[in-house]
Coordinates of C-alpha atoms and ligand atoms in Angstrom, one line a residue:
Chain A
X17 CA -14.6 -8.5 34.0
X18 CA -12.2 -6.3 32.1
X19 CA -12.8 -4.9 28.7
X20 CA -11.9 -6.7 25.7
X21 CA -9.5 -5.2 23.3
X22 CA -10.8 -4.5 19.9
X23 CA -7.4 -4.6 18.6
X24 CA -4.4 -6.7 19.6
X25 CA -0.8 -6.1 18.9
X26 CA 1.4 -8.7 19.3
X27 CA 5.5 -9.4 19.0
X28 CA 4.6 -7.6 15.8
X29 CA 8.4 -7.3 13.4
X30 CA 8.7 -6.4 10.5
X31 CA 11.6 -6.4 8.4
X32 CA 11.8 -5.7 4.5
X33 CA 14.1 -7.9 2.3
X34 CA 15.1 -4.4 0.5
X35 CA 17.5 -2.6 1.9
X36 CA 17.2 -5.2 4.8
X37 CA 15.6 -2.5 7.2
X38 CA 13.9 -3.6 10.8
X39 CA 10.7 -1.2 10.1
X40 CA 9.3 -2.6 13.0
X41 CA 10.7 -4.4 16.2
X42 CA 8.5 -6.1 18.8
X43 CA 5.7 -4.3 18.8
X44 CA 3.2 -4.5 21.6
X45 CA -0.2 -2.5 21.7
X46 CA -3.6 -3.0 22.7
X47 CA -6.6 -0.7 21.6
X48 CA -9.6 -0.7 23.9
X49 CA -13.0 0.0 22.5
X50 CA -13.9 3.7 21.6
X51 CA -10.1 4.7 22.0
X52 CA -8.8 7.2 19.7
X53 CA -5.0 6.7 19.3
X54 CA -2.7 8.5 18.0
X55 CA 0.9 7.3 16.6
X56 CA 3.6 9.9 16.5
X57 CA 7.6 9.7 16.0
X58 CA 9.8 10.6 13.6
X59 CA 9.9 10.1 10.0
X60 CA 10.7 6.6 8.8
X61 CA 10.1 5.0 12.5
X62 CA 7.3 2.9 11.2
X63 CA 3.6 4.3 11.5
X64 CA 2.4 3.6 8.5
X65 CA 3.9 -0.2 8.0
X66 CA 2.4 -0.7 11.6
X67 CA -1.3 1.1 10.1
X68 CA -0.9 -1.5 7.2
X69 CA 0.1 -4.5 9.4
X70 CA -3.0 -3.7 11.6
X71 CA -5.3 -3.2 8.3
X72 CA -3.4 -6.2 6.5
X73 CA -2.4 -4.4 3.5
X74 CA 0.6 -5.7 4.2
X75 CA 1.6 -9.0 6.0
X76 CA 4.1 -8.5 9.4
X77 CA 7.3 -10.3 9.3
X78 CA 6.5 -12.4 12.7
X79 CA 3.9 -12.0 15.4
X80 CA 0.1 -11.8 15.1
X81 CA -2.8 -9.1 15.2
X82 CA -6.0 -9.6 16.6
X83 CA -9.3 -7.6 15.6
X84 CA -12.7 -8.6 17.8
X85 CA -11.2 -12.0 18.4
X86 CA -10.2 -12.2 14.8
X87 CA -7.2 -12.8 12.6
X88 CA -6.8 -9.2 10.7
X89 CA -7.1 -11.0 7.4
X90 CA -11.0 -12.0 8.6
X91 CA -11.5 -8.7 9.5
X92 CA -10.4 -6.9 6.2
X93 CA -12.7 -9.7 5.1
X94 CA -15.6 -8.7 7.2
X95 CA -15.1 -5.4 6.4
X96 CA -14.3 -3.7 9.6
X97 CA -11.9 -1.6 8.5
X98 CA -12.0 2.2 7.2
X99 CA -9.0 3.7 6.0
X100 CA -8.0 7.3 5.3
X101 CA -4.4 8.0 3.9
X102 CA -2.4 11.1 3.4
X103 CA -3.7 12.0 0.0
X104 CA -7.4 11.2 -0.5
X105 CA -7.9 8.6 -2.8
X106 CA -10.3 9.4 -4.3
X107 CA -11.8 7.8 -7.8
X108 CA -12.1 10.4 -10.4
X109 CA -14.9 8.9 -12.7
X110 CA -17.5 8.4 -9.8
X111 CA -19.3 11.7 -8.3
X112 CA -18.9 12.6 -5.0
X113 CA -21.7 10.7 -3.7
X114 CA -20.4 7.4 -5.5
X115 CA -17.2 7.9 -3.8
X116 CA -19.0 7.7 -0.4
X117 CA -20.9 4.8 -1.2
X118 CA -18.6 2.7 -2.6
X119 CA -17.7 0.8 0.3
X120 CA -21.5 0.2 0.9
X121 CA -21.7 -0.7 -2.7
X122 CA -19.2 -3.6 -2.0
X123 CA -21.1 -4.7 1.0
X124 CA -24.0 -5.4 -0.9
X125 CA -26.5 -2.5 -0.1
X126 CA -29.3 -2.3 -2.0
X127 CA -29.7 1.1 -3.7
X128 CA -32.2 3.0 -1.1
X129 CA -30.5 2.1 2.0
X130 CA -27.7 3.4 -0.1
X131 CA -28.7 6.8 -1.0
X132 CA -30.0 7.5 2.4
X133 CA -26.9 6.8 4.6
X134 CA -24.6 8.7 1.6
X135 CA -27.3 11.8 2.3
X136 CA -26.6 11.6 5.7
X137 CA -23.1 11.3 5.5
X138 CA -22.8 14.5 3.0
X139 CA -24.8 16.5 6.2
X140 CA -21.8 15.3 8.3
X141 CA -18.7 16.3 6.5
X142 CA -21.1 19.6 5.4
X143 CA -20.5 18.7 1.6
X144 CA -24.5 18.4 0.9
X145 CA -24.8 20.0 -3.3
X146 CA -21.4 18.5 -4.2
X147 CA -23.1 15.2 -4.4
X148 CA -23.2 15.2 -8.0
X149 CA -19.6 16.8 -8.4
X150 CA -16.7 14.9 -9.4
X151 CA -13.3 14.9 -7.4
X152 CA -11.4 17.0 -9.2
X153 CA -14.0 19.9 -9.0
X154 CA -13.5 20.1 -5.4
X155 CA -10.4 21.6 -3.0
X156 CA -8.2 19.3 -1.3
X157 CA -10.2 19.8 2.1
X158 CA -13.1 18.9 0.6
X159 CA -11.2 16.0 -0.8
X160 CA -10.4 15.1 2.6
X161 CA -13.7 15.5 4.0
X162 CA -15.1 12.8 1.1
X163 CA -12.5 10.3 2.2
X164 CA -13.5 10.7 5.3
X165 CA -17.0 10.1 4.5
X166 CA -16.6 7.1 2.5
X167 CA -14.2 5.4 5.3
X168 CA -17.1 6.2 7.9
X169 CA -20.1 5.4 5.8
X170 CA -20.3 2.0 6.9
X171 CA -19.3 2.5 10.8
X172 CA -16.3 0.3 10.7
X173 CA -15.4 -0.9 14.0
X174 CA -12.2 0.5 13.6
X175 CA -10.7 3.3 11.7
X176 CA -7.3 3.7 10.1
X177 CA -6.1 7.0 9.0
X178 CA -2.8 7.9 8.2
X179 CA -1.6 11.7 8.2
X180 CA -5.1 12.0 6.9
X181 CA -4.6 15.8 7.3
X182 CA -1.1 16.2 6.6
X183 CA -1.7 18.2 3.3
X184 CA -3.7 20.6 4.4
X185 CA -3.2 24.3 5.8
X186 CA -3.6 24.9 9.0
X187 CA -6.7 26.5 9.6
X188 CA -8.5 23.3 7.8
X189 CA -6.9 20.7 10.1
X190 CA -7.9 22.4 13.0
X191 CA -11.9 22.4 11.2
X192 CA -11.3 18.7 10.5
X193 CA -10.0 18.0 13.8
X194 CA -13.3 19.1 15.5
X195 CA -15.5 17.3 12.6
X196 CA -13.6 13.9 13.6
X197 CA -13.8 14.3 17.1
X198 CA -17.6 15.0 16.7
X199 CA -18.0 12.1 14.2
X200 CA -15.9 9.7 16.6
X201 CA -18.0 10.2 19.4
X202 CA -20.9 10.1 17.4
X203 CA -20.3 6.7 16.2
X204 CA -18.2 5.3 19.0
X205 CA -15.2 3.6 16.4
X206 CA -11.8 2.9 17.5
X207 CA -9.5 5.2 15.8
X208 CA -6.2 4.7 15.2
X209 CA -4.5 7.8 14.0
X210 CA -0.9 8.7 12.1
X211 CA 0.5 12.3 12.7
X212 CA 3.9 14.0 12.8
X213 CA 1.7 17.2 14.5
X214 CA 2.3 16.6 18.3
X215 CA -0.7 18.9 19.5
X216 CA -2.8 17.5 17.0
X217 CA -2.1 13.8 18.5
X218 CA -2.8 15.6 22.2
X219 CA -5.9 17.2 20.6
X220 CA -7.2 14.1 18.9
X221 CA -6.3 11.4 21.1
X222 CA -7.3 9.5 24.7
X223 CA -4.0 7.8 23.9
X224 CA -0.5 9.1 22.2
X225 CA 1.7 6.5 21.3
X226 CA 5.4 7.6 20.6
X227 CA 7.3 5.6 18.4
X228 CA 11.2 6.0 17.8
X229 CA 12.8 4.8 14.9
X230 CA 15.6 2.3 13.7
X231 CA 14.3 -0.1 14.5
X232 CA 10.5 1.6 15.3
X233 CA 9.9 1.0 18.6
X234 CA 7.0 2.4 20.7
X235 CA 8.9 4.5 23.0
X236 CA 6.0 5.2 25.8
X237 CA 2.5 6.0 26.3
X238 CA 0.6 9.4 27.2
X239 CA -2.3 9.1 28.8
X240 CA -4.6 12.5 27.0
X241 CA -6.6 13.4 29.9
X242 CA -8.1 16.1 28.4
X243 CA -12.2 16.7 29.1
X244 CA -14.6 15.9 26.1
X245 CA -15.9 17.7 24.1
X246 CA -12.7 19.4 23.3
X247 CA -12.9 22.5 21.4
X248 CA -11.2 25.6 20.3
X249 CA -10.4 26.2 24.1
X250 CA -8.7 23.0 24.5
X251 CA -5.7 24.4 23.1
X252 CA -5.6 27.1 25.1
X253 CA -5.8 24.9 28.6
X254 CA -2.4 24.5 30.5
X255 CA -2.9 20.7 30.8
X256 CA -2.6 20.6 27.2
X257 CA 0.6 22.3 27.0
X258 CA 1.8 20.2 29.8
X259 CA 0.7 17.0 27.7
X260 CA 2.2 18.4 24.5
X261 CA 5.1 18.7 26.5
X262 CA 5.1 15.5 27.6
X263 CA 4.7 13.8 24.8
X264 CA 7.8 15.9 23.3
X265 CA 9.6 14.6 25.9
X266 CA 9.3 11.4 25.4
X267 CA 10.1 12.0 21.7
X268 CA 13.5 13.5 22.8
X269 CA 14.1 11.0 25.2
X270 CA 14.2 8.0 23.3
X271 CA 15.3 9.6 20.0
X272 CA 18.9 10.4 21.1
X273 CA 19.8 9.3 17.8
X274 CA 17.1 11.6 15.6
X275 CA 18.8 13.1 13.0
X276 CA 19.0 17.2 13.4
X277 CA 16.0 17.3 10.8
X278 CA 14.1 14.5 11.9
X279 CA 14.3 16.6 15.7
X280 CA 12.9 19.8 13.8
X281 CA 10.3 18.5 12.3
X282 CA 8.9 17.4 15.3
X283 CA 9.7 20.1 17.9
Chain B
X9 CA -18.8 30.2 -28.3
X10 CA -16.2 28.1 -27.2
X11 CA -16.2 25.2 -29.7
X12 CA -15.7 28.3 -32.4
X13 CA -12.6 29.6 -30.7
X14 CA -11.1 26.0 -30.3
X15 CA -11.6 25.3 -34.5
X16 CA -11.2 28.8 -35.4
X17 CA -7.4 28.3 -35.5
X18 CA -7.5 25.1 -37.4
X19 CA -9.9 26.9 -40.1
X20 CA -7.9 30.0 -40.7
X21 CA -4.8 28.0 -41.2
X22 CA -6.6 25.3 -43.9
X23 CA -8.4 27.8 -45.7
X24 CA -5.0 29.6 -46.1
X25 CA -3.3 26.8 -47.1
X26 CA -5.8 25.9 -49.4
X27 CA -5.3 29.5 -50.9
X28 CA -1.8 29.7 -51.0
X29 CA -2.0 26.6 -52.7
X30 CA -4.5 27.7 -55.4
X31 CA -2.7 30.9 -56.0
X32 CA 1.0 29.3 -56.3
X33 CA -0.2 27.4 -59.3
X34 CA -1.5 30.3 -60.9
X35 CA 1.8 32.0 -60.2
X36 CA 4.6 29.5 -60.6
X37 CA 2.5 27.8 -63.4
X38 CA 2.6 24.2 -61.8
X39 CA 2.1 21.5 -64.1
X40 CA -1.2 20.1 -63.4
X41 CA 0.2 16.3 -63.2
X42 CA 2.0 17.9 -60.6
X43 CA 0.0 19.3 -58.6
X44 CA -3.7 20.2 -59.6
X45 CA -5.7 22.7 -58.3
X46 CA -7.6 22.9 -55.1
X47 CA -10.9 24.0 -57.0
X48 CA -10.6 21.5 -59.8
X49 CA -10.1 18.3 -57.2
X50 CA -13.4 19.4 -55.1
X51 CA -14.6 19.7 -59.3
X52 CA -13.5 16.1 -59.4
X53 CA -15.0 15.1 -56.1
X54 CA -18.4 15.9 -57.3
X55 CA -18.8 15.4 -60.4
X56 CA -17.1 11.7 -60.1
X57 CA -19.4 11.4 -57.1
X58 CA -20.7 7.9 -58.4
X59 CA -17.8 6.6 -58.7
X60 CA -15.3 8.1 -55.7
X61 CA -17.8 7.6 -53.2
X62 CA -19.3 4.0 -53.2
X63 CA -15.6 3.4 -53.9
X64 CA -15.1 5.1 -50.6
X65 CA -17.6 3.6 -48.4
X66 CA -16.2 0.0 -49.7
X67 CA -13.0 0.9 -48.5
X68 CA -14.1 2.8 -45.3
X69 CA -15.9 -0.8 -44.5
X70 CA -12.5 -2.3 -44.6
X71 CA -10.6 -0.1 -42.8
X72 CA -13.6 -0.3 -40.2
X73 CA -13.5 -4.0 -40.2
X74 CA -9.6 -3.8 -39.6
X75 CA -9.9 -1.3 -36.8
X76 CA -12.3 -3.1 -35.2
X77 CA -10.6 -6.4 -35.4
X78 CA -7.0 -4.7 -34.9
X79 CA -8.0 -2.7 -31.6
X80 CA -10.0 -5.6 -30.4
X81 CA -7.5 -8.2 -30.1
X82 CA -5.3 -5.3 -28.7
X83 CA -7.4 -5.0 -25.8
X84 CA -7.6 -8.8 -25.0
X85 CA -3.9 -9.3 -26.0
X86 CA -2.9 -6.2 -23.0
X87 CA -5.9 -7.4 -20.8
X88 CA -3.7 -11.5 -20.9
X89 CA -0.4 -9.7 -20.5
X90 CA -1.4 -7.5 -17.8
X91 CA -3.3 -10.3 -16.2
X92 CA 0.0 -13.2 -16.2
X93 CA 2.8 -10.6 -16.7
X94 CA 4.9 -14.2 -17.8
X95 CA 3.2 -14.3 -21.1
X96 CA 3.6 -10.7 -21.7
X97 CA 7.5 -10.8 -21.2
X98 CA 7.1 -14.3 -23.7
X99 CA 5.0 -12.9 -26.4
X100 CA 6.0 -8.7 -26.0
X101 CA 8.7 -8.9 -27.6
X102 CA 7.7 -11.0 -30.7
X103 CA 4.6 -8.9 -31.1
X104 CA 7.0 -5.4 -31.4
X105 CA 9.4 -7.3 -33.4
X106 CA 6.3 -8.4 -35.9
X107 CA 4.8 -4.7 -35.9
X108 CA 8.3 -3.1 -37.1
X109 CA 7.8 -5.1 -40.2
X110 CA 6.7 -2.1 -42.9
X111 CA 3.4 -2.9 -43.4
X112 CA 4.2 -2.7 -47.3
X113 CA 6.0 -5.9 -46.8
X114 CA 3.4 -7.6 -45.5
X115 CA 0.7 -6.2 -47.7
X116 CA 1.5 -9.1 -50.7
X117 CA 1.6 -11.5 -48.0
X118 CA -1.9 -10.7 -46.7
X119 CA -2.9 -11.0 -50.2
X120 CA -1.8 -13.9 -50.6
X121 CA -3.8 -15.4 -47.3
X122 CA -6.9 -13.7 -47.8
X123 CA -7.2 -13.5 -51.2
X124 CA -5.7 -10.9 -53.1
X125 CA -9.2 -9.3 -54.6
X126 CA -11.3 -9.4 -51.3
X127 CA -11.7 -7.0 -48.7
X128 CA -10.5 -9.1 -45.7
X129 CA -6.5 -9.1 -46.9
X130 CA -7.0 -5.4 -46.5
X131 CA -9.0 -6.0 -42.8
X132 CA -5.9 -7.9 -41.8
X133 CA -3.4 -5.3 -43.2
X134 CA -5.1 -2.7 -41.3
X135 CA -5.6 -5.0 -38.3
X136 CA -2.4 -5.5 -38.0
X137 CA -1.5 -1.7 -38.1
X138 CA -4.2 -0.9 -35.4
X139 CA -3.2 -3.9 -33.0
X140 CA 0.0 -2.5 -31.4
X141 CA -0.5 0.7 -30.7
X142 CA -3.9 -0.3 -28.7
X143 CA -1.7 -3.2 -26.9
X144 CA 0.5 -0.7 -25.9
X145 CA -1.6 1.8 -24.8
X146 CA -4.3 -0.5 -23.2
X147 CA -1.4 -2.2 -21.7
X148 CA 0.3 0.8 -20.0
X149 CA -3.2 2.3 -18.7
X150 CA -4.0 -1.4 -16.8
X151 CA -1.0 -0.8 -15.4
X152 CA -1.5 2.9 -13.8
X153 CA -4.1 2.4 -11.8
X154 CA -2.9 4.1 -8.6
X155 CA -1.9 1.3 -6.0
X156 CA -3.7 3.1 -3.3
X157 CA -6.8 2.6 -4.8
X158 CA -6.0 -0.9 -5.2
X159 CA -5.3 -1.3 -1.4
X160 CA -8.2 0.8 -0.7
X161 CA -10.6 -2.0 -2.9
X162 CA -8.8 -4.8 -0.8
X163 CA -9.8 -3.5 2.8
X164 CA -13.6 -3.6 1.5
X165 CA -12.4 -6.9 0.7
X166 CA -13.0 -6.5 -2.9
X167 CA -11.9 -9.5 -5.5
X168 CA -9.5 -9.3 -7.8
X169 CA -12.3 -9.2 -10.5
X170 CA -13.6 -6.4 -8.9
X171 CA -10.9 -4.4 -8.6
X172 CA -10.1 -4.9 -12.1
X173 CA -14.0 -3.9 -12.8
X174 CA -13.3 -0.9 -10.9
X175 CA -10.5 0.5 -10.9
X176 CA -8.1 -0.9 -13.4
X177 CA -10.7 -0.7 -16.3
X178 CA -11.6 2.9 -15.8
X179 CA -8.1 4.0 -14.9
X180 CA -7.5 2.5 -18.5
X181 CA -10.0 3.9 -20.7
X182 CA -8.3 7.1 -21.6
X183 CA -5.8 5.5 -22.3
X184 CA -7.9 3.2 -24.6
X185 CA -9.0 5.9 -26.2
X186 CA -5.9 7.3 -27.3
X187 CA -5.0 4.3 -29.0
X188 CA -8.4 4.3 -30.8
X189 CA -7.7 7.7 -32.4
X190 CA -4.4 6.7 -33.4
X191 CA -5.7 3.5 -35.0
X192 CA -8.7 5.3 -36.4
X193 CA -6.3 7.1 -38.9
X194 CA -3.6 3.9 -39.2
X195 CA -7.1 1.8 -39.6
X196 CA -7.4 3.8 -43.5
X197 CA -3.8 4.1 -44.5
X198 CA -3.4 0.3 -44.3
X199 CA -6.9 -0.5 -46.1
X200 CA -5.9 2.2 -48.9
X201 CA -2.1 0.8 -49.2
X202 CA -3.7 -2.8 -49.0
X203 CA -5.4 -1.5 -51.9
X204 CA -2.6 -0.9 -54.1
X205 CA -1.7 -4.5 -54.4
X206 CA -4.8 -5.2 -55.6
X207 CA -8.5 -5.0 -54.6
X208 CA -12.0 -4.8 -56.0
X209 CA -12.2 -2.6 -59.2
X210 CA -14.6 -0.1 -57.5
X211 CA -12.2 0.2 -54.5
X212 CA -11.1 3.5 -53.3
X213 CA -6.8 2.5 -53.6
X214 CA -7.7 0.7 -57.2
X215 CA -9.1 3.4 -58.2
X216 CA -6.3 6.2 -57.0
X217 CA -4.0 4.0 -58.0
X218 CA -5.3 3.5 -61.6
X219 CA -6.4 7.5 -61.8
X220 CA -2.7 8.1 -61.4
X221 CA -1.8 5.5 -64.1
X222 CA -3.5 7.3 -66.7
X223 CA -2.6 10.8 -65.4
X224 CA -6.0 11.4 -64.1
X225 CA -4.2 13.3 -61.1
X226 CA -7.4 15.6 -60.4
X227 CA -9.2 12.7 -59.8
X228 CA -6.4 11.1 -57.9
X229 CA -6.5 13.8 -55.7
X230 CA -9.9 14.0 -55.3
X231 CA -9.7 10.1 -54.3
X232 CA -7.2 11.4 -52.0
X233 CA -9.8 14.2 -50.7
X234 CA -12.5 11.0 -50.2
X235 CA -10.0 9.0 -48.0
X236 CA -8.8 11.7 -46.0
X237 CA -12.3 12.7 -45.0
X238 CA -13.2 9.5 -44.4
X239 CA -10.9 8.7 -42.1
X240 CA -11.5 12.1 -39.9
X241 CA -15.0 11.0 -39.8
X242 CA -13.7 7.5 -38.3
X243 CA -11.2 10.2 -36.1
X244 CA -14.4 12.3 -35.1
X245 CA -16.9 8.9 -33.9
X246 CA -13.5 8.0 -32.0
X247 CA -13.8 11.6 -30.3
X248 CA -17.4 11.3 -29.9
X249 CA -17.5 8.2 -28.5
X250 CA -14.8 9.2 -25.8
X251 CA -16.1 12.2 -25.1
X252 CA -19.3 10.3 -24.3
X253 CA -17.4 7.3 -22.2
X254 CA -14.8 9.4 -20.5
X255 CA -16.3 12.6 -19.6
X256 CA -14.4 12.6 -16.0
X257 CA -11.0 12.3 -17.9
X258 CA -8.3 15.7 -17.8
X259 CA -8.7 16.5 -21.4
X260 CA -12.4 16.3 -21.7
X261 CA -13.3 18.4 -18.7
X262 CA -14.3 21.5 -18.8
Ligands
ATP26 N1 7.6 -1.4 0.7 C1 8.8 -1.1 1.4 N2 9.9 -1.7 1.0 C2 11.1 -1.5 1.7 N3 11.2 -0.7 2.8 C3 10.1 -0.1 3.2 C4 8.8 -0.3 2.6 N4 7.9 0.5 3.2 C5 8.5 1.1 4.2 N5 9.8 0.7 4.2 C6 10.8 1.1 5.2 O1 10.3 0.9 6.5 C7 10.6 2.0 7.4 C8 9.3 2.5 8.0 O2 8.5 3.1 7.0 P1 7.1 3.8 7.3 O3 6.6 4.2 6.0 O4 6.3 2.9 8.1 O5 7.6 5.0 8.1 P2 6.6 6.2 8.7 O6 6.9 6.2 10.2 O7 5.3 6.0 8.2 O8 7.3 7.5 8.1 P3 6.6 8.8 7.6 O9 6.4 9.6 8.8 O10 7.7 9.5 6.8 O11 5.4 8.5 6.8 C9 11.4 3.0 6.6 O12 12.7 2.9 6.9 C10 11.1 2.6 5.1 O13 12.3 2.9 4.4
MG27 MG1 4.0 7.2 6.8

């Protein structure tokens, strides 16, 4: 019997009435369970309007998405879903520890249950004594980090996160990269991932998916072979360079018609 | 220490105001009628104690009444428009139109609906003064509530009520708040200038108004002195009660 995908892709199109662009074009893409995948491809080629489609923050123009069996509107419903964007999203007038448990707060858990999985969740993203501390008094890692508590808080089957590390420097990305990757395999979630960082995709990822724009298309696949746990050596291993290389490949390939820019940015 | 260096400034400038004002009368020799001295209105404020300030608290209840009244409807009138954003485009424009009336011209006409003596024509005058800048402001801060958060409420599949509960109410408050102060102070003027067109004898406008009739300016002034600190103190419970409310909020922080 072969696995069941957690989430199913379908003939997905988009098109917005402004500007009349094709954002998206036949999309095919299954996610098995416990997959972390990664999207890359240039600016503008889609990733985030096919992260929304999949979450149903927005609805796609024709074709359908599965989740467990499920339209994606029941699953949004069901709360399966954690999402991480770009910028953390956080709500200034709850503390730290509110901002994690909101999500539990909208499933219903009672108080206790509550404070102890928030506790836990403060050990895990190493932000334990900023409980009580609102946004604003924290950096923009730490930021992060609380994001990415809350969206983990409840184990969502499935988690969306979109350049969720994009405004950070370097040397936190790489910390956060390791935290995720412990977290992931921790909790077993499917991960769907945004990034315009091609070694952070290779890092992250069991799967990079390259997308090329106008319309966004998924270019290809790349299989990320890489041995788990990865660590600070990872990125040091010649497979790695070879997959980074592949993957940029691929981006070249199909993207004949990048702008000059759009090239830089991801070379 | 910090509270003293944030009034410090404000003290050092009213005291010397106060001063230059006291010492230019000396020097220029100002007619009284004209302007009367600093030490003889806080002369007046005291010893026509019985009179100023009962006159005061009556017209502090009104301008109270109004702000509450004014500000209250502002918040439902924003919280329907921001809801059915057709009614607001219907009704927006009538209720700016209605608010650039002077507020003089509709103080006889308030009179004339309320009654001319009691104390609700001047509610409505300063109701009506209080009402648009809360719509405005209440109206603008339902509508800033950052759309990500929004999205963010809908994948834990929050309602609409919820959401509203949570994120557009808080992201409003400040906002709110604003308003309030504003209104706080607009809340006296239009009780006070409601006053002028009549009002109870022991009224705080009646009683400016009637001090300056029979060039009684000291105690004018010192009606004037009443009012003024009456509406900082509505200004101050405004403050308080934000400070108290919105403690996450840029300007309160720390
Ligand atoms: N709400 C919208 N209305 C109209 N057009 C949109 C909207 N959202 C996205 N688009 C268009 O759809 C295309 C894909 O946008 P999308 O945000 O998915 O790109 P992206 O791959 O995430 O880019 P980036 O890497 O810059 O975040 C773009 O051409 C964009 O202009
Ligand atoms: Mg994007």
């Amino acid at each position: 019997m072969s696995i069941h995908p957690v989430v199913q892709v379908h003939g997905v199109t988009k098109t917005f009435a402004q500007g009349n662009v094709t954002a998206l074009e036949t999309i095919e893409l299954d996610l098995l369970p416990g997959e972390f995948v990664s999207l890359i491809g240039p600016s503008g080629c889609g990733k985030s309007t096919l992260l929304r489609i999949i979450g149903d923050l927005t609805p796609p123009t024709s074709g359908t998405v599965t989740v467990n069996g499920k339209t994606a509107k029941q699953a949004r419903t069901d709360g399966d879903y954690g999402i991480v964007f770009q910028d953390s999203v956080l709500f200034d007038w709850r503390t730290v520890a509110k901002n994690i448990g909101l999500p539990l707060e909208m499933l219903g858990w009672d108080r206790e249950k509550r404070r102890a999985r928030v506790d836990q969740m403060l050990d895990l993203v190493e932000l334990r004594g900023f409980a009580d501390h609102h946004p604003w008094q924290l950096s923009g890692g730490m930021q992060q980090r609380v994001s990415i508590a809350r969206a983990l808080s409840f184990e969502p089957a499935l988690l969306l996160m979109d350049e969720p590390f994009g405004a950070l420097d370097e040397m936190t990305r790489e910390r956060l990269n390791l935290e995720l990757l412990s977290i992931w395999q921790q909790l077993g979630s499917t991960v769907v991932f945004v990034t315009h960082s091609i070694s952070e995709a290779v890092f992250l990822s069991t799967r990079v998916v390259v997308m090329s724009p106008r319309p966004g298309r998924i270019a290809g696949f790349v299989d990320i072979d890489l041995p788990f746990p990865r660590t600070v050596d990872t990125r040091e291993d010649p497979h790695f360079f070879e997959l980074v290389t592949q993957v940029r490949e691929l981006l070249r390939r199909r993207g004949e018609h990048l702008l000059p820019e759009e090239e830089a940015e991801l070379l | 220490m910090k509270r003293v260096r944030e009034w410090a400034p404000a003290l050092v400038v009213f005291v010397a105001v106060i001063g230059a004002w006291q010492g230019a009368i000396a020097v220029f020799h100002i007619q009284q009628f004209l302007l009367p001295k600093p030490s003889d209105i806080i002369k007046a404020f005291w010893t026509e104690r019985h009179t100023l300030w009962p006159a005061g608290w009556y017209t502090f209840k009104e301008a109270l009444g109004g702000f509450a009244i004014g500000s209250a409807l502002g918040v439902v009138f924003a919280t329907v428009v921001a809801r059915f954003r057709s009614v607001g485009t219907a009704i927006m424009p009538i209720a700016i139109a209605a608010n650039a009336v002077p507020i003089i011209a509709f103080a006889p006409i308030a009179g004339a609906w309320f009654g001319e003596v009691s104390p609700h024509s001047k509610m409505a005058i300063a109701a009506v003064l209080c009402f648009l800048p809360v719509t405005v402001n209440t109206l603008r801060g339902l509508q800033s509530a950052n759309p990500r958060q929004i999205e963010l409420m809908r994948s834990y599949a929050a309602s609409e009520i919820t959401i509203w509960r949570r994120v557009r109410v808080p992201t409003a408050l400040p906002f709110l708040f604003t308003a309030l102060k504003v209104a706080s102070v607009l809340a006296m003027i239009g009780a006070i200038v409601g006053e002028y067109f009549g009002g109870a004898f022991n009224a705080l406008g009646v009683l400016i108004n009637s001090d300056a009739q029979i060039f009684d300016f000291v105690t004018a002034w010192a009606g004037i002195l009443v009012a003024s600190l009456l509406g900082l103190a509505l200004y101050g419970a405004v403050v308080g009660t934000e400070r108290l409310v919105v403690r996450w909020a840029p300007d309160t922080r720390e």
